[in-house]
Coordinates of C-alpha atoms in Angstrom, one line a residue:
M24 CA 0.0 0.0 0.0
D25 CA 1.3 3.4 -0.9
P26 CA 2.2 5.2 2.4
A27 CA 1.2 8.6 0.9
F28 CA -2.5 7.8 1.4
P29 CA -4.0 9.7 4.4
G30 CA -4.9 7.3 7.1
D31 CA -8.6 8.3 7.2
W32 CA -9.3 7.6 3.6
M33 CA -11.5 4.5 3.3
R34 CA -10.1 1.4 1.6
W35 CA -12.3 -1.0 -0.4
T36 CA -12.3 -4.1 -2.5
F37 CA -15.0 -4.5 -5.1
A38 CA -16.1 -8.1 -5.9
I39 CA -18.4 -8.6 -8.8
H40 CA -21.7 -9.7 -7.1
A41 CA -22.4 -12.7 -9.4
N42 CA -19.0 -14.3 -8.8
S43 CA -17.4 -13.3 -5.5
G44 CA -14.1 -14.9 -6.5
L45 CA -13.4 -12.1 -9.0
Y46 CA -12.5 -8.5 -8.1
M47 CA -12.0 -5.1 -9.8
D48 CA -8.3 -5.1 -10.4
A49 CA -5.8 -2.7 -12.0
K50 CA -4.0 -4.9 -14.5
N51 CA -0.5 -5.8 -13.3
A52 CA -0.5 -2.8 -11.0
G53 CA 0.4 -0.6 -13.9
G54 CA 0.7 3.1 -14.4
A55 CA -1.4 5.6 -16.4
G56 CA -3.3 3.9 -19.2
T57 CA -3.6 0.6 -17.4
P58 CA -7.0 -1.0 -18.0
A59 CA -9.2 -2.1 -15.1
W60 CA -10.3 -5.8 -15.4
L61 CA -11.6 -8.7 -13.4
W62 CA -9.1 -10.8 -11.6
R63 CA -9.1 -13.5 -8.9
R64 CA -8.9 -12.4 -5.3
N65 CA -5.2 -12.1 -4.3
G66 CA -5.1 -9.4 -1.7
D67 CA -2.7 -7.2 -3.7
A68 CA -2.8 -3.4 -3.7
A69 CA -4.1 -3.5 -7.3
Q70 CA -7.4 -4.8 -5.9
T71 CA -7.6 -2.2 -3.1
W72 CA -9.3 1.1 -4.0
V73 CA -9.0 4.1 -1.8
T74 CA -11.8 6.8 -1.8
E75 CA -11.0 10.5 -1.8
F76 CA -14.1 12.7 -1.7
A77 CA -14.3 15.3 -4.4
A78 CA -15.3 18.9 -3.6
Q79 CA -17.5 18.9 -6.7
G80 CA -19.4 15.8 -5.5
G81 CA -18.7 12.1 -5.7
F82 CA -15.3 10.7 -5.1
Y83 CA -12.1 9.6 -6.7
L84 CA -10.9 6.0 -6.6
H85 CA -7.1 5.5 -6.3
P86 CA -5.5 2.1 -6.8
G87 CA -3.9 1.1 -3.5
Y88 CA -0.3 1.1 -4.9
N89 CA -0.2 4.7 -6.1
R90 CA -1.7 7.8 -4.5
W91 CA -1.3 9.8 -7.6
L92 CA -3.3 7.6 -9.9
C93 CA -7.1 7.6 -10.3
L94 CA -9.6 5.3 -11.9
G95 CA -11.2 7.1 -14.9
R96 CA -12.5 6.9 -18.4
N97 CA -11.5 8.6 -21.6
S98 CA -15.0 9.7 -22.6
T99 CA -18.5 9.8 -21.4
Q100 CA -19.7 7.5 -24.2
Q101 CA -21.1 4.0 -23.9
Q102 CA -18.4 1.4 -24.1
A103 CA -15.6 3.8 -23.0
A104 CA -12.8 1.9 -21.4
V105 CA -12.4 2.1 -17.6
L106 CA -8.7 2.6 -16.8
V107 CA -6.1 4.0 -14.5
Q108 CA -5.0 7.6 -15.3
S109 CA -2.8 10.2 -13.7
C110 CA -5.0 12.2 -11.3
S111 CA -6.2 15.4 -12.8
G112 CA -9.3 16.3 -10.9
S113 CA -11.4 16.1 -14.0
G114 CA -15.0 14.9 -14.1
N115 CA -14.0 11.8 -15.9
Q116 CA -12.3 10.6 -12.7
R117 CA -15.2 11.2 -10.4
W118 CA -17.6 8.4 -9.4
S119 CA -20.6 7.8 -7.2
F120 CA -22.4 4.8 -5.7
G121 CA -25.9 4.2 -6.9
G122 CA -28.6 1.6 -7.2
D123 CA -31.2 0.4 -4.7
N124 CA -29.0 -2.0 -2.8
T125 CA -26.7 0.3 -0.9
F126 CA -27.9 -1.0 2.4
Y127 CA -26.7 -4.4 1.4
S128 CA -23.2 -3.2 0.5
I129 CA -24.0 -3.9 -3.1
Y130 CA -23.5 -1.0 -5.4
D131 CA -23.3 0.1 -9.0
I132 CA -20.5 2.5 -9.5
R133 CA -21.7 5.4 -11.6
A134 CA -20.0 7.9 -13.9
D135 CA -22.4 10.5 -15.5
S136 CA -25.1 10.4 -18.2
G137 CA -26.6 7.3 -16.7
L138 CA -23.5 5.1 -17.3
C139 CA -22.0 2.5 -14.9
I140 CA -18.8 0.5 -14.6
D141 CA -19.7 -2.8 -16.3
V142 CA -18.1 -6.0 -17.2
Q143 CA -17.7 -6.2 -21.0
W144 CA -20.5 -8.2 -22.5
G145 CA -21.3 -9.7 -19.1
N146 CA -18.4 -12.1 -19.4
L147 CA -17.8 -12.8 -15.7
S148 CA -14.4 -14.4 -16.0
A149 CA -10.8 -13.4 -15.1
Q150 CA -9.1 -10.9 -17.5
T151 CA -12.4 -9.4 -18.8
P152 CA -11.9 -5.6 -19.1
L153 CA -14.4 -3.1 -17.6
W154 CA -16.1 -0.4 -19.5
L155 CA -19.0 2.1 -19.3
W156 CA -22.5 0.8 -20.1
P157 CA -26.0 2.2 -19.3
C158 CA -26.9 1.5 -15.7
N159 CA -29.3 -1.5 -15.6
G160 CA -28.9 -3.2 -12.3
G161 CA -27.6 -6.4 -13.9
D162 CA -25.1 -8.8 -12.4
A163 CA -22.3 -7.3 -14.5
Q164 CA -22.7 -4.0 -12.7
R165 CA -23.3 -5.0 -9.2
W166 CA -20.2 -4.7 -7.0
I167 CA -19.9 -5.8 -3.4
G168 CA -17.9 -3.2 -1.5
A169 CA -15.8 -4.6 1.4
P170 CA -12.7 -3.7 3.5
P171 CA -9.5 -5.1 1.9
R172 CA -7.9 -8.1 3.5
V173 CA -5.1 -7.5 6.0
N174 CA -2.8 -9.8 8.0
S175 CA -3.9 -8.5 11.4
A176 CA -3.4 -9.7 14.9
S177 CA -6.1 -7.5 16.2
E178 CA -9.3 -8.8 14.6
P179 CA -12.1 -10.2 16.7
V180 CA -12.4 -14.0 16.8
Y181 CA -15.6 -16.0 17.4
F182 CA -14.8 -19.3 19.1
I183 CA -17.6 -21.8 18.4
S184 CA -17.8 -25.2 20.1
G185 CA -19.4 -28.4 18.8
Y186 CA -22.1 -30.9 19.8
S187 CA -22.8 -31.5 23.5
F188 CA -22.3 -35.2 24.0
G189 CA -24.4 -37.4 26.3
G190 CA -27.8 -36.9 27.9
G191 CA -29.3 -34.3 30.1
T192 CA -29.2 -30.6 29.5
P193 CA -26.7 -29.8 26.7
G194 CA -24.0 -27.3 27.4
H195 CA -20.3 -26.5 27.3
N196 CA -17.9 -24.7 29.6
C197 CA -16.6 -22.3 27.0
F198 CA -13.5 -21.5 29.0
D199 CA -12.6 -25.2 29.3
D200 CA -13.1 -25.6 25.5
W201 CA -11.2 -22.5 24.4
G202 CA -9.2 -21.1 27.4
P203 CA -6.0 -22.8 26.2
A204 CA -6.4 -21.5 22.7
V205 CA -7.1 -17.9 23.8
T206 CA -4.2 -17.9 26.3
A207 CA -1.8 -19.2 23.7
M208 CA -3.0 -16.8 21.0
R209 CA -2.5 -13.9 23.4
S210 CA 1.1 -15.0 24.0
W211 CA 1.6 -15.0 20.2
G212 CA 0.6 -11.4 20.0
W213 CA -3.2 -11.5 19.3
T214 CA -5.0 -8.5 20.8
G215 CA -8.5 -8.8 19.3
A216 CA -11.8 -9.4 21.1
A217 CA -12.4 -13.1 22.1
H218 CA -16.0 -14.1 21.7
L219 CA -16.5 -17.5 23.5
V220 CA -19.9 -18.3 21.9
G221 CA -22.6 -20.1 23.8
F222 CA -25.7 -21.4 22.2
Y223 CA -26.9 -24.3 24.4
Q224 CA -29.2 -24.1 27.5
G225 CA -26.5 -25.4 29.9
D226 CA -23.5 -23.3 28.6
S227 CA -21.2 -21.7 31.2
N228 CA -18.3 -19.3 31.1
C229 CA -19.3 -18.1 27.6
N230 CA -19.0 -14.3 27.3
T231 CA -21.1 -14.2 24.2
Q232 CA -24.3 -16.3 24.9
L233 CA -26.4 -16.3 21.7
G234 CA -29.2 -18.7 22.4
S235 CA -30.5 -21.4 24.6
A236 CA -30.8 -24.3 22.2
T237 CA -31.4 -28.0 22.9
R238 CA -30.1 -30.8 20.8
E239 CA -33.4 -30.6 18.9
Y240 CA -32.6 -27.2 17.4
S241 CA -31.4 -27.2 13.9
I242 CA -27.8 -26.2 13.3
R243 CA -29.1 -23.7 10.9
D244 CA -31.2 -22.0 13.6
I245 CA -28.2 -21.9 15.9
A246 CA -26.3 -20.0 13.2
V247 CA -28.8 -17.2 12.8
P248 CA -28.2 -15.2 16.0
I249 CA -24.4 -15.6 15.7
A250 CA -24.6 -14.2 12.2
W251 CA -26.6 -11.2 13.4
H252 CA -24.2 -10.6 16.3
I253 CA -21.3 -10.4 13.9
Y254 CA -23.3 -8.1 11.6
N255 CA -24.5 -5.6 14.3
N256 CA -21.3 -5.4 16.2
Y257 CA -18.7 -5.5 13.5
T258 CA -19.8 -5.7 9.9
L259 CA -21.8 -2.5 10.1
K260 CA -18.7 -0.8 11.4
R261 CA -16.6 -2.2 8.5
I262 CA -14.6 -4.4 10.9
P263 CA -13.8 -8.0 9.7
V264 CA -13.9 -10.9 12.0
D265 CA -12.4 -14.4 12.1
I266 CA -14.0 -17.7 13.3
M267 CA -12.3 -20.7 15.0
A268 CA -14.6 -23.6 15.4
H269 CA -14.5 -27.2 16.7
S270 CA -16.5 -30.2 15.5
M271 CA -20.2 -29.2 14.8
G272 CA -19.1 -25.6 15.4
G273 CA -17.5 -25.7 12.0
L274 CA -20.9 -26.6 10.5
I275 CA -22.4 -23.7 12.4
A276 CA -19.8 -21.4 10.8
R277 CA -20.5 -22.8 7.4
A278 CA -24.3 -22.3 8.0
I279 CA -23.7 -18.7 8.9
L280 CA -22.1 -17.9 5.5
T281 CA -24.4 -20.2 3.6
G282 CA -27.5 -18.6 5.1
V283 CA -26.2 -15.1 4.2
A284 CA -25.5 -16.2 0.6
R285 CA -28.9 -17.9 0.2
R286 CA -30.7 -14.7 1.2
E287 CA -33.7 -16.6 2.5
R288 CA -36.6 -14.6 3.9
H289 CA -39.3 -14.9 6.5
P290 CA -42.9 -15.0 5.3
G291 CA -43.2 -11.3 5.9
G292 CA -40.2 -10.6 3.7
A293 CA -37.5 -9.9 6.2
L294 CA -34.1 -11.6 5.7
V295 CA -33.5 -14.6 8.0
F296 CA -29.7 -14.0 8.0
P297 CA -28.0 -10.6 7.6
P298 CA -27.7 -9.1 4.2
Y299 CA -23.9 -9.5 4.2
L300 CA -21.0 -10.2 6.5
Y301 CA -17.2 -9.5 6.6
V302 CA -15.7 -12.8 7.8
E303 CA -12.1 -12.9 6.7
D304 CA -10.9 -16.3 7.9
V305 CA -12.5 -19.5 9.3
A306 CA -10.4 -22.3 10.8
T307 CA -12.3 -25.5 11.6
L308 CA -10.9 -28.3 13.8
G309 CA -12.4 -31.8 13.5
T310 CA -15.5 -30.7 11.6
P311 CA -17.5 -33.3 9.7
H312 CA -17.7 -31.3 6.4
G313 CA -18.6 -34.4 4.5
G314 CA -21.1 -35.5 7.1
L315 CA -20.9 -38.6 9.4
A316 CA -21.7 -41.8 7.6
G317 CA -23.6 -44.7 9.3
T318 CA -26.9 -45.5 10.7
Q319 CA -28.8 -43.3 13.2
E320 CA -28.3 -46.0 15.8
F321 CA -24.5 -45.8 15.3
L322 CA -24.6 -42.0 15.6
A323 CA -26.7 -42.3 18.7
W324 CA -24.1 -44.6 20.3
L325 CA -21.2 -42.4 19.1
F326 CA -22.7 -39.2 20.6
G327 CA -24.5 -40.8 23.6
S328 CA -27.8 -39.6 22.3
S329 CA -30.0 -39.3 19.2
S330 CA -31.2 -35.8 18.2
L331 CA -32.0 -33.5 15.3
Q332 CA -28.4 -32.3 15.3
T333 CA -27.0 -35.8 15.0
A334 CA -29.5 -36.5 12.2
E335 CA -28.4 -33.3 10.4
M336 CA -24.7 -34.2 10.6
R337 CA -25.4 -37.5 8.8
T338 CA -23.9 -37.7 5.3
G339 CA -26.5 -36.7 2.7
S340 CA -28.9 -35.2 5.2
G341 CA -31.1 -32.3 4.0
F342 CA -29.0 -29.9 6.1
M343 CA -25.7 -31.1 4.6
Q344 CA -27.2 -30.7 1.2
W345 CA -28.4 -27.1 2.1
L346 CA -24.8 -26.1 3.1
Y347 CA -22.7 -24.4 0.4
D348 CA -19.3 -25.8 -0.4
N349 CA -16.7 -23.1 0.6
P350 CA -19.3 -20.3 1.3
Q351 CA -17.9 -16.8 1.1
S352 CA -18.6 -13.5 2.9
A353 CA -18.8 -10.2 1.1
Q354 CA -15.1 -9.7 1.9
G355 CA -14.1 -13.2 0.6
T356 CA -13.4 -15.9 3.2
D357 CA -10.3 -18.0 3.5
W358 CA -11.2 -21.5 4.9
T359 CA -8.7 -23.8 6.7
L360 CA -9.7 -27.3 7.6
I361 CA -7.8 -29.1 10.3
S362 CA -8.3 -32.8 11.1
S363 CA -6.6 -35.9 12.6
G364 CA -6.6 -39.5 11.6
A365 CA -6.7 -40.5 15.3
D366 CA -10.0 -38.5 15.8
E367 CA -12.5 -41.1 17.1
V368 CA -15.5 -38.9 16.1
V369 CA -14.5 -37.2 12.8
P370 CA -11.5 -39.1 11.3
T371 CA -11.6 -36.9 8.2
G372 CA -12.5 -33.3 8.3
T373 CA -11.2 -31.9 5.0
E374 CA -14.0 -32.8 2.6
M375 CA -15.1 -29.3 1.8
S376 CA -13.3 -27.1 -0.8
A377 CA -11.0 -24.7 1.1
G378 CA -7.9 -22.6 0.8
H379 CA -5.8 -24.7 3.2
K380 CA -6.0 -28.2 4.7
V381 CA -4.0 -29.7 7.5
T382 CA -3.9 -33.3 8.8
Y383 CA -2.4 -34.9 11.8
V384 CA -2.1 -38.6 12.9
Q385 CA -2.1 -38.4 16.7
F386 CA -4.8 -36.1 18.1
M387 CA -8.1 -37.3 19.4
H388 CA -11.3 -35.3 18.8
N389 CA -11.3 -33.1 21.9
Q390 CA -7.5 -32.6 21.8
L391 CA -7.6 -30.6 18.6
P392 CA -8.9 -27.3 20.1
S393 CA -6.6 -27.4 23.1
A394 CA -3.2 -28.5 21.7
T395 CA -1.1 -25.4 21.5
S396 CA 2.6 -26.3 21.6
G397 CA 5.0 -28.9 20.3
S398 CA 6.0 -30.2 16.9
Y399 CA 4.1 -33.0 15.1
R400 CA 4.0 -34.9 11.9
Q401 CA 1.7 -33.0 9.7
G402 CA 0.3 -33.1 6.2
Y403 CA -0.7 -29.8 4.5
W404 CA -2.2 -28.6 1.3
N405 CA -2.6 -25.0 -0.1
Y406 CA -4.8 -23.7 -2.8
Y407 CA -1.9 -22.1 -4.6
D408 CA -0.2 -25.5 -5.0
P409 CA -3.1 -27.8 -5.5
G410 CA -1.3 -30.7 -7.1
V411 CA 0.4 -32.1 -4.0
W412 CA 0.1 -32.7 -0.3
Y413 CA 3.3 -32.0 1.7
T414 CA 4.4 -33.7 4.9
T415 CA 6.7 -32.5 7.7
D416 CA 7.8 -33.9 11.0
N417 CA 8.0 -30.4 12.5
G418 CA 4.4 -29.2 12.0
A419 CA 2.9 -26.7 14.4
A420 CA 0.3 -27.9 17.0
P421 CA -3.4 -27.7 15.8
V422 CA -4.2 -24.4 17.6
R423 CA -1.0 -22.8 16.3
A424 CA -1.9 -24.0 12.8
A425 CA -5.4 -22.5 13.2
W426 CA -4.0 -19.2 14.5
N427 CA -1.6 -19.0 11.5
A428 CA -4.7 -19.6 9.3
L429 CA -6.5 -16.7 10.9
Y430 CA -3.5 -14.4 10.5
W431 CA -2.1 -15.3 7.2
W432 CA -3.7 -16.0 3.8
N433 CA -1.4 -17.0 1.0
D434 CA 1.8 -16.6 2.9
W435 CA 1.7 -19.7 5.1

C-alpha cells in the first residue's frame, strides 16, 4: 500500500456480485493507461481502491499502490474503457455509488449520463476488461464493497464449540473448551476481542451467549443469532472478524455464511440472515464437512444420544445438502480445515473445498482445540499449489496452525 495515502481515507475491495471470486483489479498494478479488469482475489494493492471525496461531489478511486493515480475513463460515451489515469481532478475521474441496494453493501459505480462500470458483454471471468454501459442493475454492474484483507493480529475472533455429548441438558464450559487457545494466542501477539460463543441451554463461562438451544434445534437456527451478532457489532462498522470452530461448530460457521449467501426470507419478507458479513478467515478443527456416515443408531451410540443435530450431521442429510461448499462472505473468506486420523469422532474433516487443509495422525477429537505447543507430523495442502500434499515432522500444533490460518492468507 502506498504510504502517501492519508490514514482516514477509506479502503475498499469490489467483488463482482455474481462471482465473489473475481474482483475489480488494475491490470498488473500498472501506471497511467492501465485497464481495469476482473481478476481472482489475491489481496494485492491492485485490488484495493481508496476513496477520496471530491469537492464537486462524488469521489475519486485511487489504486492502492499509487496515491497519484485515479480510476477514470477517456470519454462519457457508452463502451468507453475504464482505466487508471494520472489524477487530474477532471469529471471523468469522479464516481458515485448508486442503485437500490446500498444498504446491502452492493453497489453500482456510476459515472455520469446514466452510465455505470460494467463487465464487458457480461463475461464474468478473469481478465475481462471493464467499460461504461447504461446502468441497468444487472449482475455485470453489481459490486460488493468490502474492506480489503489485511494480515492482522487485532481482529475479533468468534470461538464456536461443537455438539454437546451425552444426555441431560446440553452445554459447554466455554473456558474449558477455548481457554488454552485464547491464552496461547494472546502469548503469540493476538489482541482482538475473544467471543466465546454459547448457544446451548447449559452453557457456562461463555462471554457471548447467543441462544439457549437444545439438541433438537437445527444447526441452521443456531447459526442465525451468531450471524446477526457479527453483523450488528462488526460488519456495520466495517470491521472484519475471524472464526475458530471445533466439530459441529465448523458446520455452524458454514451455515452462517451459507445462510447469508442464500438470502432466504421470513414469510413477511425480512431476511433470515444478515444481508452481508465481513468474515475474513475461518479455521475448523475436527469438523465433519462431508457428514458422518452410518446409521442413526450408530450415531446415537457415538454421541451418547440421538437428536435432530446428529441427524443433520449425517452424510447426505437435508441440512448437509443445504450447506454451500466453501461459502464466502462479502469480503471473501479463507477457509482452513484441520483434522486428525486419530480422531475417534471425525477421522476426516477436510472434505469441503478450502484454501488450506492440515492433517495430523495423533490427536483425538477433543484434543484438537486445546493442543497449543510442540512439533508434530503434519500433512498440509494449499490452494496455490493444488497438485500435492506436503508432509513435515515439525508441524505446528493444531491451535497454532489454526492461528496461523486466521492471521495469514497465501503466505503460510
